Coordinates of C-alpha atoms in Angstrom, one line a residue:
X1 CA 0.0 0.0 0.0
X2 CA 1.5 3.5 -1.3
X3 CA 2.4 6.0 1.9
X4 CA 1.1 9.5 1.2
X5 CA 3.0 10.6 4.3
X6 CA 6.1 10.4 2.6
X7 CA 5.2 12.7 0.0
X8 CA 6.4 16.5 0.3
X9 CA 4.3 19.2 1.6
X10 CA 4.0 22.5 0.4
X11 CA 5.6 25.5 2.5
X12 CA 1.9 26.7 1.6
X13 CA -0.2 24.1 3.7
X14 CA 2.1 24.5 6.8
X15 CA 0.2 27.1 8.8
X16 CA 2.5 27.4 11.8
X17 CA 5.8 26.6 12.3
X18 CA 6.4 24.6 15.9
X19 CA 10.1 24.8 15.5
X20 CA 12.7 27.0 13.6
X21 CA 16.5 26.6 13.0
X22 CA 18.7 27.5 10.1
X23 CA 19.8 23.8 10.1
X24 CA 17.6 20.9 10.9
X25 CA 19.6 18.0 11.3
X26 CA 17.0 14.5 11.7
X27 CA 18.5 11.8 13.6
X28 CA 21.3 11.9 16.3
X29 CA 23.3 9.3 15.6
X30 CA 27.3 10.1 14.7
X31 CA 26.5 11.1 11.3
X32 CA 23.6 13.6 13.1
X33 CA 25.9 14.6 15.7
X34 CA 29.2 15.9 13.6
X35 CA 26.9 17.6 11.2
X36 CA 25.3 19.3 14.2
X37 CA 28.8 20.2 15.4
X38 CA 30.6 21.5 11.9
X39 CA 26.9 23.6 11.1
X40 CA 27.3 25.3 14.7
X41 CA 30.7 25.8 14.3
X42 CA 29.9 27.8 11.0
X43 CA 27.9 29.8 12.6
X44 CA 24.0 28.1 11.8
X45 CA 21.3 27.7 14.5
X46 CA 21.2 23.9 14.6
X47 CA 18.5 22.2 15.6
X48 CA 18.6 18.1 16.0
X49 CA 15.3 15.9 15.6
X50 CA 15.8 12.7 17.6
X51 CA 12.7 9.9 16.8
X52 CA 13.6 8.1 20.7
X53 CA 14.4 9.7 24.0
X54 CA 18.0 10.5 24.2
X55 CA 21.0 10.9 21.9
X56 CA 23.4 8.1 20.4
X57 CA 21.5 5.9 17.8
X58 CA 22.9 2.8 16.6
X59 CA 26.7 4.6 16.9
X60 CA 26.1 4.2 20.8
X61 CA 25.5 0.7 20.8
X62 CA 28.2 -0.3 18.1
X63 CA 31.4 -1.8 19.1
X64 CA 33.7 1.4 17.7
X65 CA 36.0 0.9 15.6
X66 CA 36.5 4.3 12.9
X67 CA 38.1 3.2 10.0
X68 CA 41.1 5.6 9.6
X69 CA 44.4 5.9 7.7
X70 CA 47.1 7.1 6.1
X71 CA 49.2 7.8 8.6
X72 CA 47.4 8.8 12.1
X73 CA 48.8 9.4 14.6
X74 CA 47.6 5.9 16.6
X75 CA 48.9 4.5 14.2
X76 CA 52.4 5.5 14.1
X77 CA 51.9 5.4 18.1
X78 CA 51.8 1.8 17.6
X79 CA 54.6 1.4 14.7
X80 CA 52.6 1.1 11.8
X81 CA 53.3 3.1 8.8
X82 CA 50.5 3.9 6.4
X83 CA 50.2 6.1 3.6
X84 CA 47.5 7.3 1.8
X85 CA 47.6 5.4 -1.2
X86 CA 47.7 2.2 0.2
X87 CA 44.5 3.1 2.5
X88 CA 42.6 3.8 -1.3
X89 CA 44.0 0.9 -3.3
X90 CA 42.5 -1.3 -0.4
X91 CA 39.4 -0.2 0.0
X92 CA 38.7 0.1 -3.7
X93 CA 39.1 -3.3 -3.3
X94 CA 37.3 -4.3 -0.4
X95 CA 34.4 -2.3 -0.6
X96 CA 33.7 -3.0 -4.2
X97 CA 32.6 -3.8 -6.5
X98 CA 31.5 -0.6 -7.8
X99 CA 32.9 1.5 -5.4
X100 CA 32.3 5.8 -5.5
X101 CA 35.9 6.3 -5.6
X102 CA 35.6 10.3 -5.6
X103 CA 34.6 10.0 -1.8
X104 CA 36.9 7.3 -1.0
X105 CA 39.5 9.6 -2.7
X106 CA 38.6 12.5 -0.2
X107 CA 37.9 10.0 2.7
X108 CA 40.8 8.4 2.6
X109 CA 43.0 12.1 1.8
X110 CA 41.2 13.2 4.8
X111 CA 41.9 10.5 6.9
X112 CA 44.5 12.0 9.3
X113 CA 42.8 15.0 9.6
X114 CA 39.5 13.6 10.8
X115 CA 41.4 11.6 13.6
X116 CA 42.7 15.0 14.8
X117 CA 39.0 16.3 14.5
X118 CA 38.1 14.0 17.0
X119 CA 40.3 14.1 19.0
X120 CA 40.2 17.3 19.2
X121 CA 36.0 16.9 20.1
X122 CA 37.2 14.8 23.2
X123 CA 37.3 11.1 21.7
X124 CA 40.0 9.2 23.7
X125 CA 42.1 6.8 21.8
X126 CA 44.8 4.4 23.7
X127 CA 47.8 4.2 22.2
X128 CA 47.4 0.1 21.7
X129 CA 47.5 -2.4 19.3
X130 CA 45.2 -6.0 19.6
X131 CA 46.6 -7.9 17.6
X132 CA 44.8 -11.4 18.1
X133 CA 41.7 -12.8 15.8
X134 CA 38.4 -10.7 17.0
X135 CA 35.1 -8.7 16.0
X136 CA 36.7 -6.1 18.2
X137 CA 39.0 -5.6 21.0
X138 CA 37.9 -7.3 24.1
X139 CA 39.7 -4.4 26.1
X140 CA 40.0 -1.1 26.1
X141 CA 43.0 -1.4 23.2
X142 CA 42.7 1.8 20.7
X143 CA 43.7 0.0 17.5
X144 CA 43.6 -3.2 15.5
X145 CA 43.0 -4.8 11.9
X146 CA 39.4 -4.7 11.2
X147 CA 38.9 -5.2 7.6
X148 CA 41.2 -8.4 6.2
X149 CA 43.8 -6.0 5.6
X150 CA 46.6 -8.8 7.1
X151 CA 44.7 -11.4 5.1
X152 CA 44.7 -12.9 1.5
X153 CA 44.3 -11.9 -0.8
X154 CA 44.4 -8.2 0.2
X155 CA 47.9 -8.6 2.1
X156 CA 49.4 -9.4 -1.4
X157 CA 48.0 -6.3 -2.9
X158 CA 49.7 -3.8 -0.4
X159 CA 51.6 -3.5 2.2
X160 CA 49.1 -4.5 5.5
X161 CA 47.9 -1.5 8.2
X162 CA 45.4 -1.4 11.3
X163 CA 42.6 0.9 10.4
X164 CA 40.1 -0.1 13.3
X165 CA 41.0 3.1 15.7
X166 CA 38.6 2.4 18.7
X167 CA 37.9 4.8 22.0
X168 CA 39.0 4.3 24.9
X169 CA 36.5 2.6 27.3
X170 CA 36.5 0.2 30.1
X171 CA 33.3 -2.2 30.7
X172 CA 32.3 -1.7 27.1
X173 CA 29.3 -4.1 25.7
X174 CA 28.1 -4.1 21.8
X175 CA 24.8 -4.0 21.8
X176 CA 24.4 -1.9 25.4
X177 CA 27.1 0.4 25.8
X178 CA 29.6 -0.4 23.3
X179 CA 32.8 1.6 22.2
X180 CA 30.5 3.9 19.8
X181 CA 29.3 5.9 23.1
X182 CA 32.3 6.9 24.1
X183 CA 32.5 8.3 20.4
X184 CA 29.3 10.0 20.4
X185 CA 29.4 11.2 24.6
X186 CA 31.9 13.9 23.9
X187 CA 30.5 14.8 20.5
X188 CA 27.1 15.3 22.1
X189 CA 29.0 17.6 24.6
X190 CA 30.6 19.5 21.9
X191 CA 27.4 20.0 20.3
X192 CA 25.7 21.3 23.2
X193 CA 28.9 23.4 24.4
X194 CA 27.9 25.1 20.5
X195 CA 24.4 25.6 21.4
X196 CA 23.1 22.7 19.3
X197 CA 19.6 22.4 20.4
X198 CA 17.7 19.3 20.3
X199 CA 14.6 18.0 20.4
X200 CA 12.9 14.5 21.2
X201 CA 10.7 11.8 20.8
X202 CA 10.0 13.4 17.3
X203 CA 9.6 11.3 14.3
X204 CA 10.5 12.7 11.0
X205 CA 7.6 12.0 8.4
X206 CA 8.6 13.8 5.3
X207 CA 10.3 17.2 3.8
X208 CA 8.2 20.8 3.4
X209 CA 9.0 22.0 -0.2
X210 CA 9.0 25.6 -1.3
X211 CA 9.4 24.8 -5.0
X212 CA 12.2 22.5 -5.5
X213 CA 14.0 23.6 -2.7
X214 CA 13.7 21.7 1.2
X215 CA 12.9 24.5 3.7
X216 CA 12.0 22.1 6.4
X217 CA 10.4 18.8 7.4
X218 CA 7.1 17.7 9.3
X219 CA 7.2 15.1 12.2
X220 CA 5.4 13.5 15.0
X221 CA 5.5 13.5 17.9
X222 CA 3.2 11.5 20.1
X223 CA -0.2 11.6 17.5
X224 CA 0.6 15.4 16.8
X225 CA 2.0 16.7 13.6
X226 CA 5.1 19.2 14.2
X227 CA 6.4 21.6 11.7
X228 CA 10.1 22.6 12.0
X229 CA 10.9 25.4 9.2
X230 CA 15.1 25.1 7.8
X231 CA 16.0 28.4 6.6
X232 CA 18.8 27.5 5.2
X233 CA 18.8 23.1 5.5
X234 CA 17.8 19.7 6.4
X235 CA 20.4 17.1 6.6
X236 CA 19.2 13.4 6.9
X237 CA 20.5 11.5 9.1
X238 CA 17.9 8.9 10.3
X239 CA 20.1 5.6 9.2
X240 CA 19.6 2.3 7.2
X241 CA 16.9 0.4 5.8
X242 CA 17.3 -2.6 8.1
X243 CA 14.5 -2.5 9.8
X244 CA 12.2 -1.9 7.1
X245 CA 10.9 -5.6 5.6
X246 CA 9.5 -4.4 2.9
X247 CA 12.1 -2.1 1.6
X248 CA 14.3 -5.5 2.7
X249 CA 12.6 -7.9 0.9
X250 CA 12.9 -5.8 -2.2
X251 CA 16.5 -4.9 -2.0
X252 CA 17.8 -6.7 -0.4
X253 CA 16.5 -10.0 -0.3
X254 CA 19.3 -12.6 1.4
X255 CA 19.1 -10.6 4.8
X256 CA 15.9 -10.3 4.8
X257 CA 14.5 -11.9 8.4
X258 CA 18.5 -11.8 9.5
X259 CA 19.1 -8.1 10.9
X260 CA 21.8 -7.7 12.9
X261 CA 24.2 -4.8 14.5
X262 CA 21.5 -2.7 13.6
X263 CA 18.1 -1.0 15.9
X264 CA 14.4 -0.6 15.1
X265 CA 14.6 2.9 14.1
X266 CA 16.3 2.3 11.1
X267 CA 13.2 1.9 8.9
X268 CA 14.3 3.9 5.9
X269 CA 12.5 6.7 6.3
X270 CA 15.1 9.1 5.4
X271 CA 15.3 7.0 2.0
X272 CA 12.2 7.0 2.0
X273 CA 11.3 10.6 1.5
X274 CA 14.1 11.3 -0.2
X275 CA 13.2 9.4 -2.8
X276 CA 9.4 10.8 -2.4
X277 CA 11.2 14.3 -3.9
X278 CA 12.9 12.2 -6.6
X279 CA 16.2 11.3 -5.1
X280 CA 18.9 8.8 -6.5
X281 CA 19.7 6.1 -4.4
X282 CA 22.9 3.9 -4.9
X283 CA 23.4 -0.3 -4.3
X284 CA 20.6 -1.0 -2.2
X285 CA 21.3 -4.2 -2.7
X286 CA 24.3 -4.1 -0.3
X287 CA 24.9 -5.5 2.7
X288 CA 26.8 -6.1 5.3
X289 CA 27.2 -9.7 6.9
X290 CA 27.9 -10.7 10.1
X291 CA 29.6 -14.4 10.9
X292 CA 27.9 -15.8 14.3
X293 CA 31.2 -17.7 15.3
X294 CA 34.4 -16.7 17.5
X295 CA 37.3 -15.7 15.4
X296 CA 39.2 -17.3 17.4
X297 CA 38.0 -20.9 17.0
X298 CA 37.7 -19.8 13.3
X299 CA 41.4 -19.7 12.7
X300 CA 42.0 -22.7 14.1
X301 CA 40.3 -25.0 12.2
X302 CA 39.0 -24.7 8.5
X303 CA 35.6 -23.5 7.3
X304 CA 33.9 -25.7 5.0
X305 CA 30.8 -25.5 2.6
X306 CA 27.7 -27.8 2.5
X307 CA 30.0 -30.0 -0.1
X308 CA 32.5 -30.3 2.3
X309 CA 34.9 -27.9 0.0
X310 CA 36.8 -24.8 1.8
X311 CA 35.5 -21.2 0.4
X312 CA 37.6 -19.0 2.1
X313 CA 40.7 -18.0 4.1
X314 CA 38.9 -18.6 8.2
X315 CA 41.8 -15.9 9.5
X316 CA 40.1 -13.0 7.0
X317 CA 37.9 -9.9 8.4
X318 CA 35.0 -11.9 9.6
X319 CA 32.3 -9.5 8.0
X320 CA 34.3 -11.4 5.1
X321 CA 33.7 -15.0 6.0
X322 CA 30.1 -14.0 6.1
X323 CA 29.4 -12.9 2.9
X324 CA 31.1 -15.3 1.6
X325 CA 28.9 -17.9 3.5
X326 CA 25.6 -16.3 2.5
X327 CA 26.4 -15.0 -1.0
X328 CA 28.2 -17.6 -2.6
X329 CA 27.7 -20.5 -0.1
X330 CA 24.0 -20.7 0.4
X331 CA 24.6 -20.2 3.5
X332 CA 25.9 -23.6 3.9
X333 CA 28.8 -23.3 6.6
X334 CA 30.5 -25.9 8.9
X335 CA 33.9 -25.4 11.3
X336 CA 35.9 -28.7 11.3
X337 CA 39.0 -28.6 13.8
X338 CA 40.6 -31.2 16.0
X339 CA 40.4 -31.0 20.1
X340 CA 43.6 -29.4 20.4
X341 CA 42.9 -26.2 18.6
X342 CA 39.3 -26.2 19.9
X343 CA 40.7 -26.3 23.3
X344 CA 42.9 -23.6 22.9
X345 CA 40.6 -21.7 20.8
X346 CA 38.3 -21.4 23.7
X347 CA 40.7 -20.0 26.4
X348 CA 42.0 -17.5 24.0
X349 CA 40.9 -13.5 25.0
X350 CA 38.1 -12.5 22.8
X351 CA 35.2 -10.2 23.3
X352 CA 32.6 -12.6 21.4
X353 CA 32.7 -15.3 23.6
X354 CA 29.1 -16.0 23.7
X355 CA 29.6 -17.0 19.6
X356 CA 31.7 -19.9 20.9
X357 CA 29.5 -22.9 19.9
X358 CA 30.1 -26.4 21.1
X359 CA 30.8 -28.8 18.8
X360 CA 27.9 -30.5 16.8
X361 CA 29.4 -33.8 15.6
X362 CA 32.7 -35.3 16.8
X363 CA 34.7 -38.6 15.6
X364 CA 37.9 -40.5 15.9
X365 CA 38.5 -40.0 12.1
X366 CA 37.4 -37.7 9.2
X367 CA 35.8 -40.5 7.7
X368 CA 33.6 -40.8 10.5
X369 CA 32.7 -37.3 10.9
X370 CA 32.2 -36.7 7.2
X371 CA 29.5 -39.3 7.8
X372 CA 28.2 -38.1 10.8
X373 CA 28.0 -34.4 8.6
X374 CA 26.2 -35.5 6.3
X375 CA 28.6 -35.1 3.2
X376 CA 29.5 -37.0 0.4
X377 CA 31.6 -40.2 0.5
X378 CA 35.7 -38.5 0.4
X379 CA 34.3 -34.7 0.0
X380 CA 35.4 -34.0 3.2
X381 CA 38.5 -36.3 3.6
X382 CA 40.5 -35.0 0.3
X383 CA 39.4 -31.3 1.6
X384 CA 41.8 -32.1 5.3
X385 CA 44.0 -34.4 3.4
X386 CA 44.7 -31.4 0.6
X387 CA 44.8 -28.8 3.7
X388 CA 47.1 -31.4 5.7
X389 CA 49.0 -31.8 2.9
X390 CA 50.4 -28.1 3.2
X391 CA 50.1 -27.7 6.4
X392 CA 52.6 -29.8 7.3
X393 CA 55.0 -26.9 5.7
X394 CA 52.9 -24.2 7.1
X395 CA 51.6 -23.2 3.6
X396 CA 48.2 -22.3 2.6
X397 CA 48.4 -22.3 -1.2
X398 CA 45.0 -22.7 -1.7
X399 CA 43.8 -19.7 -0.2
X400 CA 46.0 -18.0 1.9
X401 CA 45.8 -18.6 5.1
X402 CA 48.5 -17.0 7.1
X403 CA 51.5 -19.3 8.6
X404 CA 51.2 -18.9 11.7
X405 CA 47.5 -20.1 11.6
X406 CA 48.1 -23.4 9.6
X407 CA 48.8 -26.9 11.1
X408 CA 47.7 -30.3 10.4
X409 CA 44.4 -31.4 11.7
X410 CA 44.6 -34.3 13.7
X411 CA 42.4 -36.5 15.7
X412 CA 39.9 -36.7 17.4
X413 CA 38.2 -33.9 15.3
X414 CA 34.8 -32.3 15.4
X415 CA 32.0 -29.9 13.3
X416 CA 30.9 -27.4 14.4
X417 CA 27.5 -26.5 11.9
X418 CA 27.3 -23.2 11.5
X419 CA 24.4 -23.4 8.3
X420 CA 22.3 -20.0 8.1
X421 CA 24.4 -18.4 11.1
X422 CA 24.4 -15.1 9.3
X423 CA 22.6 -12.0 9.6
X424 CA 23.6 -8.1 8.5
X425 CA 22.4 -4.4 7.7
X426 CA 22.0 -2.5 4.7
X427 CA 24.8 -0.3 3.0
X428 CA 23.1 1.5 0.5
X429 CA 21.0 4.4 0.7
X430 CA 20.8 8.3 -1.3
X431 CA 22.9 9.2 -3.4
X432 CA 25.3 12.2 -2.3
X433 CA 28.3 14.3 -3.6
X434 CA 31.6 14.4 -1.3
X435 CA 29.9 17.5 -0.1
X436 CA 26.6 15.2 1.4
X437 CA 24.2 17.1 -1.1
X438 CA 21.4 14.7 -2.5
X439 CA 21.4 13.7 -5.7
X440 CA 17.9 14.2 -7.5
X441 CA 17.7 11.5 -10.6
X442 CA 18.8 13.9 -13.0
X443 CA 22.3 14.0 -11.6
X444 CA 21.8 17.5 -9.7
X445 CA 21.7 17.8 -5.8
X446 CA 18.5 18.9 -4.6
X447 CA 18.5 22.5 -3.0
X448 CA 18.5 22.3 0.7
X449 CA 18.8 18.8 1.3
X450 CA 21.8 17.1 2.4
X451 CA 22.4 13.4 4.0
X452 CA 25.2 11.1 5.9
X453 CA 24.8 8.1 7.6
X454 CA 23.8 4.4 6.9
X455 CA 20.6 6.4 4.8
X456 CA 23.1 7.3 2.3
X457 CA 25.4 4.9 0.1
X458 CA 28.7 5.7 1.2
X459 CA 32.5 4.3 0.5
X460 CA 30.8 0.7 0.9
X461 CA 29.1 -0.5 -2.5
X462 CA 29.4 -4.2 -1.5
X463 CA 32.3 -5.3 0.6
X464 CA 32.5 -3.8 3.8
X465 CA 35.6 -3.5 6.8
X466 CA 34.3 -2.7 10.4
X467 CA 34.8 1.1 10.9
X468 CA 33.6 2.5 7.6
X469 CA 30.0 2.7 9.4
X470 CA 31.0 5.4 11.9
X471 CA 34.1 6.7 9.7
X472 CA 31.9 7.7 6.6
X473 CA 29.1 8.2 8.8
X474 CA 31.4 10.9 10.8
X475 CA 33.2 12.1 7.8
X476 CA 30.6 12.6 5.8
X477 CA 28.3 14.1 8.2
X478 CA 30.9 16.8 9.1
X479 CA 30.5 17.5 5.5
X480 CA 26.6 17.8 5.5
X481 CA 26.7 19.9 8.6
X482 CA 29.0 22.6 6.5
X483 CA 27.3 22.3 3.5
X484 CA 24.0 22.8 4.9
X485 CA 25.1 26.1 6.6
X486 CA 26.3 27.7 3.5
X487 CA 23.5 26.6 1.7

């Protein structure tokens, strides 16, 4: 059924405004919050629409990591060198295929900078380096791989760096109070040291139009509809389309029913009505995938595919592993590793330990557990025998696998079946300049509207590294913030 709400309103029909500011920013997540910050800063009245009850969005919940390079400062801190060059040439080829490469150009050549930024803002950063198998640090470390960057086939492409810079924060939990709040705490507090006003519990419906140009937007809040005049714009910041089943199930298909490091209020909305005024939007077919299993048994063992075949390097950026599972692998996924490595896979420091499953089949010999799997006669046998094979010199020729992960398997083994252990977000979203301005169809922005954030499609067209969330998200919204106040 079509949603009139969506649909622009005429600066005519609005009789009263409830709420004025020269820059209405709609969400306050981290791409809501450094817009706020970089419109104050150049000089706007900024006003910040928040759909719950308090600041932080999905950012605050998030485990932290920034993607960042070239060079910072944590980085050299730790002894890693970095330039700018490398930091494109990878992501090009991890976020791709199809990758804007005019913002990863400026993302990426304003790396260094943006670390300093927030810094500056308050974000604290430990000068230290995890360097073990993880979805994130389990401790309050401030730096540490967080794409595959260490990991075939992208560590034969250049030369490896860290990117995952992290805050600084002790008692941290994804999914409650991860690292992401100690990102967005101080930029709140900048904002409000600015005089960034905000306002809650009010849910953005759609855009007010005078012509072709966005002068404000109409909300909700609690039954009542709420106009809040932009005099000079609105920057959309209300996140992804995870949330949303129907714009899921159309896009995005092979999540749909599997959200994950995502919340409720990312319904789309901010696609939504952009779209409603004619906006481009950009691979909304892309997502990121999450792996439900601990690194840190996953390098230990190999990963195998409902043929009994391995797919892909297990010591690779896990977001990796999962797409891999899910889009080429029907997601069809098993973890076969002997008792020794399980054992010492599960002692091992990690901050997922709740994704450490116990084993689902075991046996005194492959043949045995290939029949207890379920697999062909020999599919799995000349798999281990192949993998053993190499091992035995520490070699991965197949695909990869680093040294220092790869021994022979040996008995007694076990499976671990990970089939359908998946789920994700969205990555695409409007389509925006490096300057956040929406793009209507025709190729030109639209006057007054600008967007950052999971609602836009940002460096990631496909492939995805942990970070680029709240780096683009950050990056880009800074951008929207001073775009919007020279509008």
């Amino acid at each position: 059924m079509a949603d009139a709400t969506i649909s622009p309103i005429s600066v005519s029909d609005i009789t009263t405004w409830d709420f004025e500011a020269d820059v209405v920013v709609a969400g306050y997540g981290i791409a809501g919050v450094t817009a706020a910050v970089e419109a104050a800063r150049a000089g706007a009245d900024v006003l910040v629409l928040e759909r719950t009850g308090g600041w932080g969005g999905a950012a605050s919940l998030a485990g932290g990591f920034i993607y960042l390079g070239g060079g910072t400062p944590l980085q050299k801190a730790c002894g890693f060198d970095d330039t700018v060059d490398n930091m494109k040439t990878f992501m090009k080829a991890a976020l791709g295929p199809g990758t804007d490469d005019a913002k990863i150009d400026a993302y990426c050549e304003g790396s260094v900078d943006h670390y300093n930024w927030l810094v500056d803002a308050g974000v604290p950063f430990k000068e230290s380096f995890w360097g073990q198998p993880g979805w994130e640090p389990p401790y309050d470390d401030g730096l540490a791989y967080s794409g595959g960057e260490n990991a075939a086939p992208f560590n034969a492409l250049v030369q490896p760096a860290p990117r995952g810079h992290v805050p600084q924060m002790s008692n941290k939990k994804s999914g409650e109070q991860g690292g992401g709040y100690m990102l967005m705490k101080p930029l709140v507090e900048t904002a409000e040291k600015l005089g960034v006003r905000a306002e809650y519990d009010l849910r953005v419906q759609t855009l007010v139009v005078d012509g072709s140009r966005v002068v404000g937007v109409v909300a909700k809040r609690y039954g009542k509809d709420v106009a809040i005049r932009a005099r000079k714009g609105v920057v959309l910041a209300m996140g992804s389309f995870a949330y949303n089943n129907e714009m899921v199930r159309s896009n995005a298909p092979r999540i749909f029913g599997h959200p994950a490091a995502s919340i409720e209020a990312h319904d789309g909305r901010a696609i939504r009505i952009g779209q409603a005024l004619g906006a481009d939007t950009a691979h909304m077919d892309a997502t990121e995938v999450a792996f439900f299993c601990d690194p840190q048994l996953m390098v230990r063992g190999i990963l195998v595919n409902g043929r009994g075949q391995r797919y892909v390097a297990e010591d690779t950026y896990p977001g990796r592993i999962g797409q891999a599972t899910l889009f080429q692998q029907d997601n069809q996924a098993f973890l076969v590793i002997d008792e020794a490595s399980y054992e010492e896979g599960v002692v091992a420091e990690s901050a997922t330990h709740q994704l450490r499953a116990q084993p689902t089949w075991v046996a005194e010999t492959v043949e045995e557990l290939e029949a207890e799997m379920g697999l062909p006669v020999g599919a799995l046998q000349s798999t281990v025998d192949v993998y053993n094979r190499h091992a035995a010199a520490n070699s991965d020729p197949l695909l990869g696998k680093k040294s220092e992960w790869v021994k022979p398997i040996v008995g007694p083994f076990a499976a671990i079946d990970l089939r359908g252990r998946t789920g994700g977000f969205t990555l695409g979203g409007l389509k925006t300049t490096v300057d956040s301005e929406v793009l209507h169809v025709s190729g030109e922005p639209i006057p007054g509207l600008f967007a950052a954030g999971r609602c836009t499609s940002g460096v990631c067209a496909g492939g995805y590294a942990s970070g680029t969330s709240l780096g683009d998200g950050s990056f880009f919204g800074r951008r929207a913030g001073i775009s919007a106040a020279r509008s």
